Each structure stands twice: as C-alpha cells, then as structure tokens.
Amino acid sequence: MGFYHRDNSMEAKKYEKIRLYTPGPLSTSKTVKEVMLKDFGSRDPEFIEVIEGVTNGLLEAAKVKPEDYQLIVIQGSGTYGMESVIGSVIPKAKHLLYIFANGAYGVRISTIAKVLGINFLMKEIPEDQIFTPEMVVGELKKQPDVTHVAIVHSETTSGLINPIEPIGIEIAKLNPNIVLIVDAISSFGAYVPDFYKANISYLVGSANKCIQGVPGFAYIFCKHSHLQTIKGYERSVSLSLFDQWTYMKKTKQFRFTPPTHVLRAFHEALKEFKKETQMGRFTRYSQNQNIISDELTKMGFKLYLPKEIQGCVITTFHTPTDSNYNFEKFYQFLAKRNMFIYPGKTTKADTFRIGSIGDLNEEDMHLLLEAIKEYVAAEKMTLPIKYQPA
C-alpha cells in the first residue's frame, strides 16, 4: 500500500490504517475482518446458523415481517442482485418496464434489460437532478401499459438521493399493481425506507455497503405475495430468484458454492449495525459528509450537487481548473497515505468523489482534510481553489 505502511515514525502511525473514502468496498471494522480467519464448510451447521442470522437480521433491519417479505441472497456484486431481479420477476409474456435514470446505475438497469430482451422505456434526466413523485407519476400516466418500475435510491454517480417513499406512495395511488423495483445497493442501512408505505416489491442491497461487510453477495427483499408468482420468469440459471428461494427454503443450502467467509463477516457486521442502530449510522455518515463538504467548500472546492438533494453516502466535487492540479497525482498523494478516494463518474462534468460511509468517523475525515491541504500546499495551488468561469 502506501509508503508509510512499514515506517515506524509518528507520521507513519497516523496513516497506518487503510481508509477507503469510497461507496464500497469500504473500510471495515477489525472484528469483521477477524471472523474471516476461520474456515468452515457450506454445509456446516454453524454456517447454516450464519445464513439464518443474516436473513433474520436483514428482515429486522428493514422492519418487515417474514410473512410479507422474503430475503434472498445472491452470490456476486450488487449488480448481480439487480440483474437477478430484472431477469427473474418480469414475465416473458406481456410486460413493460419503465426505468427512471439520473446516473450511471439507472442507465445500467437499461443495459441489463436490453441484454435480457425485456421491453422497457427509460426516462433519463441530468445527473444533478432528482426524480419527484409528480415527475414519475406524470410519465406513468402517459404509459398505462407499464407493469414494472425500476429506480435507484442512492445514485452514487453524483451522490444524490431519490425520494423513494414519496415516489412509491404516488405510484401505488396511480396503480397498486405496478411492481416497484428499488436499487438500494449503496443506501440500505444508512437509509431504510418504509416498505409498506412505498409498496416496494423488490429492493436490492449489497454486502459491502452501509451494513459494512465485505464484497461477495447481494441481498434482495422480495414481496412474498409477488415472489410466489414468478416461477418460470427467469432468464438465467445462476441468477434465478425463484429457484434460489425455493431451494434455500427446502434445504437451507445454496444451490451453488456460497461465499462462506463473506457471509460470516456480514453476520458480524449486522451485529455491529444493530448495536449502532440505523439512525446512529445515518447520523455518523451524515456528520462525515458534512465535515468533508463544509471544509472543502471553505477551501474553495465546488460541490456538484445542491445540499437539499445530497445524500450521506458520497460527495462529488468539481475538478479544480488550477493548472497545478492533477487528479492522478492527487490520488497517488493520498494513496501513499493509505487513503483512497474515487474519480468522477458524471458524464457532463469533470469531477472527483469522496465517500463518507464504512468504518470511518470524524477523526478520519479530518485526517483526510489534513492530507488534502498538504497536497494543495505541495502543488502550490491557489487558495481559494480556482475555477474557470462557467
């Protein structure tokens, strides 16, 4: 990692911890890492207890009853989970999926739908705007044949939060039979929507996001009444939600090799989540986000989003136009101190991003700010940070 890693000086000790200022993978606790040191088989009774603990823990975190929602684990990243849902819950007969996209992850859903041969429409708006209930319902009124709707909650392209609950409530008023699919891959745990009010049919989360586990599986909350109807809809063997669900119910086993260590780590992460509470975690992440956004704007860095739509997961900043600034050098300067940020992902602006989730606190955010100030000074950048007029 960084050149401080094996240095025993006081300066080195300050940067010894690896800090991921990213939206996942993210920094995890020592205890989450430690539980992965033990090997055990996928058919071991202890592992079956882990699966049950993960299932029950997530249902409890979501504040849903098991008779109303089932929890299914799919091996792979969050996108695997999203593809599993899109490919498993839409019939091969008459259907129309409407995708609402304001970033790369909404657009990715359309790519999945296209490859799977699913009929879809997509409403795409700029990456610095959110969807409102009125906007969504207005579009749906023009398309009475829509059967399914897909939308991203925390769009980490920019860091915005789409108002899922109000959107879901209005969709249900318009047509309660529309199946609402929510990509909450980067948000679940920091945010927990009311599944019942929003009439959510499927919500996808990921192990390595706000529950603070490590990468390796996605989890899907499925409305039980709808899940029972999807047999034969699948367009994949390994990503079949129905087959994964029924096999697990029957055998308490995965159909194919599960990520045993990852699930064990997540089980531990869920215990830590329960101890901190969802509100405690949201508050800590929000404090982290406020520190980085407030202090960098004081230096002159420009935020990409207005504060009223900014989430607590990741913050996007416009790239300075100062001739002494270079993102690659900036990234390497921080990486040598075991700090890792993200390049920009927006299509219409040059940006970089800093995450505020994971095992990070106020001290970690101030340490990052200190390193950023060191970089600005080392590169002789002008303060306040320079930008060319728009």
mmCIF file of C-alpha atoms in Angstrom:
data_model
loop_
_atom_site.group_PDB
_atom_site.id
_atom_site.type_symbol
_atom_site.label_atom_id
_atom_site.label_comp_id
_atom_site.label_asym_id
_atom_site.label_seq_id
_atom_site.Cartn_x
_atom_site.Cartn_y
_atom_site.Cartn_z
ATOM 1 C CA MET A 1 0.000 0.000 0.000
ATOM 2 C CA GLY A 2 1.340 3.439 0.909
ATOM 3 C CA PHE A 3 4.974 4.226 1.613
ATOM 4 C CA TYR A 4 4.026 4.897 5.235
ATOM 5 C CA HIS A 5 2.929 1.304 5.718
ATOM 6 C CA ARG A 6 6.205 -0.070 7.162
ATOM 7 C CA ASP A 7 7.567 3.159 8.559
ATOM 8 C CA ASN A 8 7.602 3.352 12.375
ATOM 9 C CA SER A 9 7.666 7.148 12.692
ATOM 10 C CA MET A 10 4.828 9.087 14.343
ATOM 11 C CA GLU A 11 3.801 10.373 10.905
ATOM 12 C CA ALA A 12 3.617 6.800 9.625
ATOM 13 C CA LYS A 13 1.470 5.575 12.528
ATOM 14 C CA LYS A 14 -1.048 8.302 11.721
ATOM 15 C CA TYR A 15 -1.525 6.795 8.261
ATOM 16 C CA GLU A 16 -1.112 3.115 9.146
ATOM 17 C CA LYS A 17 -4.837 2.362 8.939
ATOM 18 C CA ILE A 18 -6.113 1.853 5.400
ATOM 19 C CA ARG A 19 -9.024 4.229 4.861
ATOM 20 C CA LEU A 20 -11.411 3.811 1.953
ATOM 21 C CA TYR A 21 -13.331 7.017 1.258
ATOM 22 C CA THR A 22 -15.434 5.196 -1.318
ATOM 23 C CA PRO A 23 -19.042 3.976 -1.651
ATOM 24 C CA GLY A 24 -17.961 0.326 -1.329
ATOM 25 C CA PRO A 25 -15.861 -1.669 -0.982
ATOM 26 C CA LEU A 26 -15.331 0.312 2.181
ATOM 27 C CA SER A 27 -13.362 0.308 5.420
ATOM 28 C CA THR A 28 -14.500 -2.460 7.759
ATOM 29 C CA SER A 29 -14.002 -2.991 11.490
ATOM 30 C CA LYS A 30 -11.275 -5.173 12.918
ATOM 31 C CA THR A 31 -13.874 -7.638 14.235
ATOM 32 C CA VAL A 32 -15.494 -8.023 10.797
ATOM 33 C CA LYS A 33 -12.081 -8.858 9.337
ATOM 34 C CA GLU A 34 -11.154 -11.240 12.150
ATOM 35 C CA VAL A 35 -14.164 -13.545 11.781
ATOM 36 C CA MET A 36 -12.989 -14.397 8.258
ATOM 37 C CA LEU A 37 -9.870 -16.076 9.647
ATOM 38 C CA LYS A 38 -11.819 -19.248 10.368
ATOM 39 C CA ASP A 39 -12.607 -21.728 7.584
ATOM 40 C CA PHE A 40 -15.778 -23.779 7.576
ATOM 41 C CA GLY A 41 -17.833 -25.692 5.040
ATOM 42 C CA SER A 42 -21.002 -24.559 3.318
ATOM 43 C CA ARG A 43 -22.950 -27.485 4.792
ATOM 44 C CA ASP A 44 -21.612 -27.000 8.299
ATOM 45 C CA PRO A 45 -24.395 -26.470 10.906
ATOM 46 C CA GLU A 46 -22.569 -23.344 12.085
ATOM 47 C CA PHE A 47 -22.770 -21.886 8.579
ATOM 48 C CA ILE A 48 -26.485 -22.667 8.369
ATOM 49 C CA GLU A 49 -26.872 -20.643 11.575
ATOM 50 C CA VAL A 50 -24.977 -17.795 9.903
ATOM 51 C CA ILE A 51 -27.385 -17.854 6.931
ATOM 52 C CA GLU A 52 -30.372 -17.753 9.277
ATOM 53 C CA GLY A 53 -28.768 -14.929 11.263
ATOM 54 C CA VAL A 54 -28.162 -12.893 8.109
ATOM 55 C CA THR A 55 -31.709 -13.475 6.839
ATOM 56 C CA ASN A 56 -33.396 -12.623 10.132
ATOM 57 C CA GLY A 57 -31.048 -9.710 10.815
ATOM 58 C CA LEU A 58 -31.795 -8.065 7.476
ATOM 59 C CA LEU A 59 -35.540 -8.523 7.788
ATOM 60 C CA GLU A 60 -35.336 -6.948 11.236
ATOM 61 C CA ALA A 61 -33.230 -4.067 9.880
ATOM 62 C CA ALA A 62 -35.828 -3.454 7.165
ATOM 63 C CA LYS A 63 -38.662 -3.511 9.726
ATOM 64 C CA VAL A 64 -40.642 -6.032 7.664
ATOM 65 C CA LYS A 65 -42.430 -9.226 8.669
ATOM 66 C CA PRO A 66 -41.228 -12.520 7.145
ATOM 67 C CA GLU A 67 -44.762 -13.372 6.090
ATOM 68 C CA ASP A 68 -44.782 -10.187 3.987
ATOM 69 C CA TYR A 69 -41.209 -10.109 2.663
ATOM 70 C CA GLN A 70 -38.674 -12.819 1.975
ATOM 71 C CA LEU A 71 -34.904 -12.260 1.953
ATOM 72 C CA ILE A 72 -32.861 -13.911 -0.797
ATOM 73 C CA VAL A 73 -29.061 -13.880 -1.041
ATOM 74 C CA ILE A 74 -27.451 -13.970 -4.497
ATOM 75 C CA GLN A 75 -23.714 -14.590 -4.853
ATOM 76 C CA GLY A 76 -21.871 -11.715 -6.555
ATOM 77 C CA SER A 77 -21.902 -7.919 -6.505
ATOM 78 C CA GLY A 78 -24.884 -5.614 -6.141
ATOM 79 C CA THR A 79 -25.273 -5.553 -9.916
ATOM 80 C CA TYR A 80 -25.637 -9.345 -9.892
ATOM 81 C CA GLY A 81 -28.529 -8.849 -7.487
ATOM 82 C CA MET A 82 -30.082 -6.203 -9.704
ATOM 83 C CA GLU A 83 -29.749 -8.397 -12.784
ATOM 84 C CA SER A 84 -31.248 -11.291 -10.834
ATOM 85 C CA VAL A 85 -34.341 -9.214 -10.080
ATOM 86 C CA ILE A 86 -34.737 -7.722 -13.559
ATOM 87 C CA GLY A 87 -34.273 -11.155 -15.124
ATOM 88 C CA SER A 88 -36.496 -13.063 -12.683
ATOM 89 C CA VAL A 89 -39.579 -11.017 -11.808
ATOM 90 C CA ILE A 90 -40.759 -9.771 -15.212
ATOM 91 C CA PRO A 91 -42.878 -12.232 -17.225
ATOM 92 C CA LYS A 92 -41.798 -13.271 -20.692
ATOM 93 C CA ALA A 93 -45.314 -12.541 -21.929
ATOM 94 C CA LYS A 94 -46.889 -9.073 -21.919
ATOM 95 C CA HIS A 95 -44.882 -6.588 -19.821
ATOM 96 C CA LEU A 96 -43.376 -3.104 -19.899
ATOM 97 C CA LEU A 97 -40.599 -1.955 -17.578
ATOM 98 C CA TYR A 98 -40.167 1.794 -17.000
ATOM 99 C CA ILE A 99 -36.681 2.796 -15.815
ATOM 100 C CA PHE A 100 -36.067 6.173 -14.200
ATOM 101 C CA ALA A 101 -32.391 7.089 -14.555
ATOM 102 C CA ASN A 102 -30.391 10.055 -13.297
ATOM 103 C CA GLY A 103 -26.954 8.482 -13.302
ATOM 104 C CA ALA A 104 -24.845 5.556 -14.463
ATOM 105 C CA TYR A 105 -26.563 2.976 -12.273
ATOM 106 C CA GLY A 106 -30.027 3.749 -13.598
ATOM 107 C CA VAL A 107 -28.648 3.519 -17.124
ATOM 108 C CA ARG A 108 -27.039 0.180 -16.182
ATOM 109 C CA ILE A 109 -30.514 -1.223 -15.475
ATOM 110 C CA SER A 110 -31.454 -0.385 -19.052
ATOM 111 C CA THR A 111 -28.364 -2.237 -20.287
ATOM 112 C CA ILE A 112 -29.421 -5.312 -18.298
ATOM 113 C CA ALA A 113 -32.971 -5.087 -19.677
ATOM 114 C CA LYS A 114 -31.725 -4.747 -23.250
ATOM 115 C CA VAL A 115 -29.418 -7.771 -22.997
ATOM 116 C CA LEU A 116 -32.191 -9.858 -21.420
ATOM 117 C CA GLY A 117 -34.666 -8.935 -24.137
ATOM 118 C CA ILE A 118 -37.038 -7.104 -21.800
ATOM 119 C CA ASN A 119 -39.389 -4.437 -23.177
ATOM 120 C CA PHE A 120 -38.561 -1.157 -21.464
ATOM 121 C CA LEU A 121 -38.811 2.594 -21.578
ATOM 122 C CA MET A 122 -36.362 4.919 -19.874
ATOM 123 C CA LYS A 123 -36.772 8.451 -18.624
ATOM 124 C CA GLU A 124 -33.339 9.980 -18.215
ATOM 125 C CA ILE A 125 -32.740 13.330 -16.535
ATOM 126 C CA PRO A 126 -29.497 15.194 -15.681
ATOM 127 C CA GLU A 127 -27.231 13.674 -13.035
ATOM 128 C CA ASP A 128 -27.636 16.655 -10.728
ATOM 129 C CA GLN A 129 -31.430 16.416 -10.530
ATOM 130 C CA ILE A 130 -33.702 14.075 -8.568
ATOM 131 C CA PHE A 131 -36.934 12.450 -9.618
ATOM 132 C CA THR A 132 -40.000 13.837 -7.872
ATOM 133 C CA PRO A 133 -43.224 11.853 -7.328
ATOM 134 C CA GLU A 134 -45.031 14.222 -9.688
ATOM 135 C CA MET A 135 -42.454 13.641 -12.426
ATOM 136 C CA VAL A 136 -42.615 9.856 -12.110
ATOM 137 C CA VAL A 137 -46.405 9.659 -11.976
ATOM 138 C CA GLY A 138 -46.676 12.127 -14.841
ATOM 139 C CA GLU A 139 -44.607 9.801 -17.027
ATOM 140 C CA LEU A 140 -46.536 6.717 -15.947
ATOM 141 C CA LYS A 141 -49.872 8.333 -16.799
ATOM 142 C CA LYS A 142 -48.645 8.579 -20.389
ATOM 143 C CA GLN A 143 -47.879 4.845 -20.410
ATOM 144 C CA PRO A 144 -50.835 2.886 -18.997
ATOM 145 C CA ASP A 145 -49.288 -0.446 -20.066
ATOM 146 C CA VAL A 146 -46.364 -0.180 -17.604
ATOM 147 C CA THR A 147 -46.160 -3.255 -15.363
ATOM 148 C CA HIS A 148 -42.836 -2.653 -13.574
ATOM 149 C CA VAL A 149 -40.858 0.405 -12.461
ATOM 150 C CA ALA A 150 -37.142 0.476 -11.587
ATOM 151 C CA ILE A 151 -35.311 3.337 -9.888
ATOM 152 C CA VAL A 152 -32.057 3.887 -7.989
ATOM 153 C CA HIS A 153 -32.309 5.213 -4.431
ATOM 154 C CA SER A 154 -28.737 6.456 -3.821
ATOM 155 C CA GLU A 155 -27.253 7.294 -7.220
ATOM 156 C CA THR A 156 -23.521 7.269 -6.448
ATOM 157 C CA THR A 157 -22.676 8.716 -9.852
ATOM 158 C CA SER A 158 -23.273 12.039 -8.111
ATOM 159 C CA GLY A 159 -24.330 11.252 -4.528
ATOM 160 C CA LEU A 160 -27.978 12.282 -4.820
ATOM 161 C CA ILE A 161 -30.893 10.578 -3.087
ATOM 162 C CA ASN A 162 -34.131 9.976 -4.980
ATOM 163 C CA PRO A 163 -37.174 10.232 -2.645
ATOM 164 C CA ILE A 164 -38.214 6.584 -2.821
ATOM 165 C CA GLU A 165 -41.001 6.634 -0.250
ATOM 166 C CA PRO A 166 -42.991 9.544 -1.739
ATOM 167 C CA ILE A 167 -42.436 8.126 -5.243
ATOM 168 C CA GLY A 168 -43.646 4.675 -4.192
ATOM 169 C CA ILE A 169 -46.688 6.093 -2.428
ATOM 170 C CA GLU A 170 -47.781 8.002 -5.533
ATOM 171 C CA ILE A 171 -47.156 5.048 -7.866
ATOM 172 C CA ALA A 172 -49.345 2.882 -5.620
ATOM 173 C CA LYS A 173 -52.111 5.500 -5.727
ATOM 174 C CA LEU A 174 -51.945 5.518 -9.516
ATOM 175 C CA ASN A 175 -51.763 1.746 -9.895
ATOM 176 C CA PRO A 176 -51.116 -0.556 -6.907
ATOM 177 C CA ASN A 177 -50.359 -3.433 -9.279
ATOM 178 C CA ILE A 178 -47.185 -1.840 -10.629
ATOM 179 C CA VAL A 179 -44.168 -3.791 -9.365
ATOM 180 C CA LEU A 180 -41.685 -1.331 -7.850
ATOM 181 C CA ILE A 181 -38.031 -2.399 -8.042
ATOM 182 C CA VAL A 182 -35.573 -0.330 -5.995
ATOM 183 C CA ASP A 183 -31.800 -0.316 -6.339
ATOM 184 C CA ALA A 184 -30.773 0.470 -2.749
ATOM 185 C CA ILE A 185 -27.364 -1.121 -3.227
ATOM 186 C CA SER A 186 -25.447 1.871 -1.878
ATOM 187 C CA SER A 187 -28.026 3.144 0.599
ATOM 188 C CA PHE A 188 -29.645 0.338 2.596
ATOM 189 C CA GLY A 189 -28.515 0.552 6.200
ATOM 190 C CA ALA A 190 -27.895 4.277 6.172
ATOM 191 C CA TYR A 191 -31.434 4.716 4.874
ATOM 192 C CA VAL A 192 -34.288 2.257 5.430
ATOM 193 C CA PRO A 193 -37.460 3.135 3.509
ATOM 194 C CA ASP A 194 -40.886 2.114 4.726
ATOM 195 C CA PHE A 195 -41.516 -0.915 2.500
ATOM 196 C CA TYR A 196 -45.229 -0.934 3.248
ATOM 197 C CA LYS A 197 -45.935 2.755 2.625
ATOM 198 C CA ALA A 198 -43.859 2.787 -0.553
ATOM 199 C CA ASN A 199 -45.381 -0.505 -1.761
ATOM 200 C CA ILE A 200 -41.912 -1.823 -2.620
ATOM 201 C CA SER A 201 -41.968 -5.202 -4.350
ATOM 202 C CA TYR A 202 -38.201 -5.784 -4.640
ATOM 203 C CA LEU A 203 -35.288 -3.928 -3.056
ATOM 204 C CA VAL A 204 -31.655 -4.816 -3.734
ATOM 205 C CA GLY A 205 -28.803 -4.260 -1.272
ATOM 206 C CA SER A 206 -25.151 -5.271 -1.198
ATOM 207 C CA ALA A 207 -22.887 -6.785 1.471
ATOM 208 C CA ASN A 208 -20.103 -4.227 1.106
ATOM 209 C CA LYS A 209 -22.059 -1.018 1.570
ATOM 210 C CA CYS A 210 -23.827 0.530 4.564
ATOM 211 C CA ILE A 211 -24.055 -2.625 6.677
ATOM 212 C CA GLN A 212 -20.221 -2.546 6.450
ATOM 213 C CA GLY A 213 -19.465 -6.083 5.308
ATOM 214 C CA VAL A 214 -17.069 -7.156 2.561
ATOM 215 C CA PRO A 215 -17.823 -7.786 -1.148
ATOM 216 C CA GLY A 216 -19.276 -11.099 -2.256
ATOM 217 C CA PHE A 217 -23.081 -11.136 -2.305
ATOM 218 C CA ALA A 218 -26.221 -9.125 -2.882
ATOM 219 C CA TYR A 219 -29.414 -9.454 -0.879
ATOM 220 C CA ILE A 220 -32.919 -8.901 -2.149
ATOM 221 C CA PHE A 221 -36.052 -8.115 -0.147
ATOM 222 C CA CYS A 222 -38.945 -9.666 -2.060
ATOM 223 C CA LYS A 223 -42.643 -9.103 -1.502
ATOM 224 C CA HIS A 224 -43.838 -12.600 -0.638
ATOM 225 C CA SER A 225 -47.144 -12.354 -2.488
ATOM 226 C CA HIS A 226 -45.389 -11.437 -5.751
ATOM 227 C CA LEU A 227 -42.415 -13.775 -5.310
ATOM 228 C CA GLN A 228 -44.785 -16.747 -5.325
ATOM 229 C CA THR A 229 -45.969 -15.819 -8.832
ATOM 230 C CA ILE A 230 -42.652 -15.632 -10.707
ATOM 231 C CA LYS A 231 -41.910 -19.311 -11.375
ATOM 232 C CA GLY A 232 -40.683 -19.699 -14.945
ATOM 233 C CA TYR A 233 -39.902 -15.998 -15.465
ATOM 234 C CA GLU A 234 -36.142 -16.403 -15.026
ATOM 235 C CA ARG A 235 -33.735 -15.713 -17.879
ATOM 236 C CA SER A 236 -30.706 -17.207 -16.114
ATOM 237 C CA VAL A 237 -29.890 -20.345 -14.133
ATOM 238 C CA SER A 238 -27.480 -18.981 -11.537
ATOM 239 C CA LEU A 239 -29.402 -15.700 -11.083
ATOM 240 C CA SER A 240 -32.879 -17.227 -10.755
ATOM 241 C CA LEU A 241 -34.555 -15.654 -7.726
ATOM 242 C CA PHE A 242 -37.337 -18.200 -7.587
ATOM 243 C CA ASP A 243 -35.015 -21.208 -7.743
ATOM 244 C CA GLN A 244 -32.638 -19.686 -5.192
ATOM 245 C CA TRP A 245 -35.542 -19.057 -2.836
ATOM 246 C CA THR A 246 -37.252 -22.425 -3.149
ATOM 247 C CA TYR A 247 -34.003 -24.402 -2.875
ATOM 248 C CA MET A 248 -32.943 -22.485 0.231
ATOM 249 C CA LYS A 249 -36.371 -22.996 1.814
ATOM 250 C CA LYS A 250 -36.220 -26.715 1.143
ATOM 251 C CA THR A 251 -32.587 -27.479 2.030
ATOM 252 C CA LYS A 252 -31.257 -24.459 3.999
ATOM 253 C CA GLN A 253 -28.411 -24.569 1.465
ATOM 254 C CA PHE A 254 -27.300 -22.527 -1.533
ATOM 255 C CA ARG A 255 -27.687 -24.113 -4.947
ATOM 256 C CA PHE A 256 -24.098 -23.250 -5.829
ATOM 257 C CA THR A 257 -20.965 -22.504 -3.764
ATOM 258 C CA PRO A 258 -21.655 -19.622 -1.354
ATOM 259 C CA PRO A 259 -19.084 -17.050 -0.138
ATOM 260 C CA THR A 260 -18.782 -18.560 3.337
ATOM 261 C CA HIS A 261 -16.247 -16.109 4.753
ATOM 262 C CA VAL A 262 -18.127 -13.130 3.345
ATOM 263 C CA LEU A 263 -21.410 -14.235 4.899
ATOM 264 C CA ARG A 264 -19.720 -14.796 8.246
ATOM 265 C CA ALA A 265 -18.228 -11.290 8.066
ATOM 266 C CA PHE A 266 -21.626 -9.856 7.187
ATOM 267 C CA HIS A 267 -23.211 -11.675 10.114
ATOM 268 C CA GLU A 268 -20.729 -9.908 12.391
ATOM 269 C CA ALA A 269 -21.329 -6.603 10.607
ATOM 270 C CA LEU A 270 -25.070 -6.950 11.229
ATOM 271 C CA LYS A 271 -24.418 -7.298 14.972
ATOM 272 C CA GLU A 272 -22.409 -4.069 14.882
ATOM 273 C CA PHE A 273 -25.138 -2.392 12.828
ATOM 274 C CA LYS A 274 -27.768 -3.395 15.379
ATOM 275 C CA LYS A 275 -25.628 -2.022 18.195
ATOM 276 C CA GLU A 276 -25.060 1.320 16.444
ATOM 277 C CA THR A 277 -28.698 1.432 15.169
ATOM 278 C CA GLN A 278 -29.769 2.624 11.749
ATOM 279 C CA MET A 279 -30.257 6.174 12.991
ATOM 280 C CA GLY A 280 -26.847 6.141 14.649
ATOM 281 C CA ARG A 281 -25.235 5.016 11.422
ATOM 282 C CA PHE A 282 -27.091 7.588 9.342
ATOM 283 C CA THR A 283 -26.051 10.287 11.800
ATOM 284 C CA ARG A 284 -22.370 9.271 11.722
ATOM 285 C CA TYR A 285 -22.314 9.115 7.928
ATOM 286 C CA SER A 286 -24.079 12.479 7.720
ATOM 287 C CA GLN A 287 -21.547 14.026 10.079
ATOM 288 C CA ASN A 288 -18.734 12.609 7.953
ATOM 289 C CA GLN A 289 -20.320 14.011 4.807
ATOM 290 C CA ASN A 290 -20.909 17.423 6.390
ATOM 291 C CA ILE A 291 -17.306 17.674 7.558
ATOM 292 C CA ILE A 292 -15.825 16.917 4.151
ATOM 293 C CA SER A 293 -18.263 19.086 2.194
ATOM 294 C CA ASP A 294 -18.172 22.053 4.574
ATOM 295 C CA GLU A 295 -14.398 22.119 4.990
ATOM 296 C CA LEU A 296 -13.562 21.625 1.322
ATOM 297 C CA THR A 297 -16.019 24.329 0.265
ATOM 298 C CA LYS A 298 -14.280 26.660 2.721
ATOM 299 C CA MET A 299 -11.094 25.968 0.743
ATOM 300 C CA GLY A 300 -12.926 26.857 -2.460
ATOM 301 C CA PHE A 301 -13.788 23.409 -3.827
ATOM 302 C CA LYS A 302 -17.164 23.408 -5.600
ATOM 303 C CA LEU A 303 -19.878 20.865 -4.805
ATOM 304 C CA TYR A 304 -21.569 19.189 -7.769
ATOM 305 C CA LEU A 305 -24.975 18.878 -6.066
ATOM 306 C CA PRO A 306 -27.132 21.331 -4.146
ATOM 307 C CA LYS A 307 -27.293 20.377 -0.458
ATOM 308 C CA GLU A 308 -31.023 19.654 -0.481
ATOM 309 C CA ILE A 309 -30.589 16.553 -2.701
ATOM 310 C CA GLN A 310 -27.166 15.460 -1.415
ATOM 311 C CA GLY A 311 -27.053 12.102 0.361
ATOM 312 C CA CYS A 312 -24.714 10.936 3.104
ATOM 313 C CA VAL A 313 -23.030 8.180 1.044
ATOM 314 C CA ILE A 314 -20.664 10.003 -1.320
ATOM 315 C CA THR A 315 -19.981 13.608 -2.318
ATOM 316 C CA THR A 316 -18.979 14.815 -5.771
ATOM 317 C CA PHE A 317 -16.741 17.851 -6.274
ATOM 318 C CA HIS A 318 -15.971 19.715 -9.472
ATOM 319 C CA THR A 319 -12.368 19.272 -10.605
ATOM 320 C CA PRO A 320 -10.325 22.438 -9.976
ATOM 321 C CA THR A 321 -9.072 24.229 -13.080
ATOM 322 C CA ASP A 322 -5.871 25.328 -11.331
ATOM 323 C CA SER A 323 -3.025 24.360 -13.684
ATOM 324 C CA ASN A 324 -1.125 22.827 -10.746
ATOM 325 C CA TYR A 325 -3.910 20.337 -10.033
ATOM 326 C CA ASN A 326 -3.769 16.822 -11.451
ATOM 327 C CA PHE A 327 -6.164 14.116 -10.264
ATOM 328 C CA GLU A 328 -3.714 11.248 -10.767
ATOM 329 C CA LYS A 329 -1.073 13.000 -8.658
ATOM 330 C CA PHE A 330 -3.746 13.941 -6.104
ATOM 331 C CA TYR A 331 -4.915 10.317 -5.926
ATOM 332 C CA GLN A 332 -1.391 8.957 -5.530
ATOM 333 C CA PHE A 333 -0.548 11.558 -2.879
ATOM 334 C CA LEU A 334 -3.470 10.303 -0.785
ATOM 335 C CA ALA A 335 -2.904 6.620 -1.655
ATOM 336 C CA LYS A 336 0.642 6.818 -0.284
ATOM 337 C CA ARG A 337 -1.003 7.761 2.990
ATOM 338 C CA ASN A 338 -3.343 4.754 2.735
ATOM 339 C CA MET A 339 -6.291 6.977 1.818
ATOM 340 C CA PHE A 340 -8.342 6.127 -1.233
ATOM 341 C CA ILE A 341 -10.923 8.309 -2.974
ATOM 342 C CA TYR A 342 -12.843 7.863 -6.241
ATOM 343 C CA PRO A 343 -12.511 9.555 -9.639
ATOM 344 C CA GLY A 344 -15.611 11.231 -11.026
ATOM 345 C CA LYS A 345 -18.344 9.297 -12.838
ATOM 346 C CA THR A 346 -20.540 12.125 -14.082
ATOM 347 C CA THR A 347 -20.813 12.389 -17.858
ATOM 348 C CA LYS A 348 -21.341 16.128 -18.205
ATOM 349 C CA ALA A 349 -18.720 17.461 -15.767
ATOM 350 C CA ASP A 350 -15.149 16.742 -14.711
ATOM 351 C CA THR A 351 -15.337 15.659 -11.061
ATOM 352 C CA PHE A 352 -13.921 13.563 -8.227
ATOM 353 C CA ARG A 353 -15.754 11.874 -5.360
ATOM 354 C CA ILE A 354 -15.221 11.294 -1.639
ATOM 355 C CA GLY A 355 -17.221 8.687 0.275
ATOM 356 C CA SER A 356 -18.331 9.029 3.879
ATOM 357 C CA ILE A 357 -19.581 5.514 4.680
ATOM 358 C CA GLY A 358 -17.850 2.497 6.212
ATOM 359 C CA ASP A 359 -15.806 2.281 9.411
ATOM 360 C CA LEU A 360 -14.951 5.998 9.328
ATOM 361 C CA ASN A 361 -15.589 8.737 11.859
ATOM 362 C CA GLU A 362 -14.958 12.419 12.429
ATOM 363 C CA GLU A 363 -11.239 11.849 13.104
ATOM 364 C CA ASP A 364 -10.830 10.010 9.783
ATOM 365 C CA MET A 365 -12.494 12.839 7.851
ATOM 366 C CA HIS A 366 -10.267 15.478 9.469
ATOM 367 C CA LEU A 367 -7.202 13.378 8.702
ATOM 368 C CA LEU A 368 -8.216 13.284 5.042
ATOM 369 C CA LEU A 369 -8.708 17.049 5.057
ATOM 370 C CA GLU A 370 -5.259 17.491 6.543
ATOM 371 C CA ALA A 371 -3.751 15.396 3.742
ATOM 372 C CA ILE A 372 -5.693 17.327 1.079
ATOM 373 C CA LYS A 373 -4.370 20.597 2.484
ATOM 374 C CA GLU A 374 -0.855 19.140 2.361
ATOM 375 C CA TYR A 375 -1.352 18.276 -1.315
ATOM 376 C CA VAL A 376 -2.670 21.752 -2.142
ATOM 377 C CA ALA A 377 0.350 23.320 -0.437
ATOM 378 C CA ALA A 378 2.833 20.888 -2.017
ATOM 379 C CA GLU A 379 1.493 21.620 -5.505
ATOM 380 C CA LYS A 380 1.389 25.378 -4.830
ATOM 381 C CA MET A 381 -2.280 25.574 -5.748
ATOM 382 C CA THR A 382 -4.011 28.906 -5.268
ATOM 383 C CA LEU A 383 -6.410 29.310 -2.327
ATOM 384 C CA PRO A 384 -9.310 29.629 -2.545
ATOM 385 C CA ILE A 385 -9.311 26.842 -5.161
ATOM 386 C CA LYS A 386 -9.521 28.230 -8.683
ATOM 387 C CA TYR A 387 -12.229 27.504 -11.245
ATOM 388 C CA GLN A 388 -12.696 28.979 -14.678
ATOM 389 C CA PRO A 389 -15.949 30.943 -15.040
ATOM 390 C CA ALA A 390 -18.792 28.731 -16.282
#
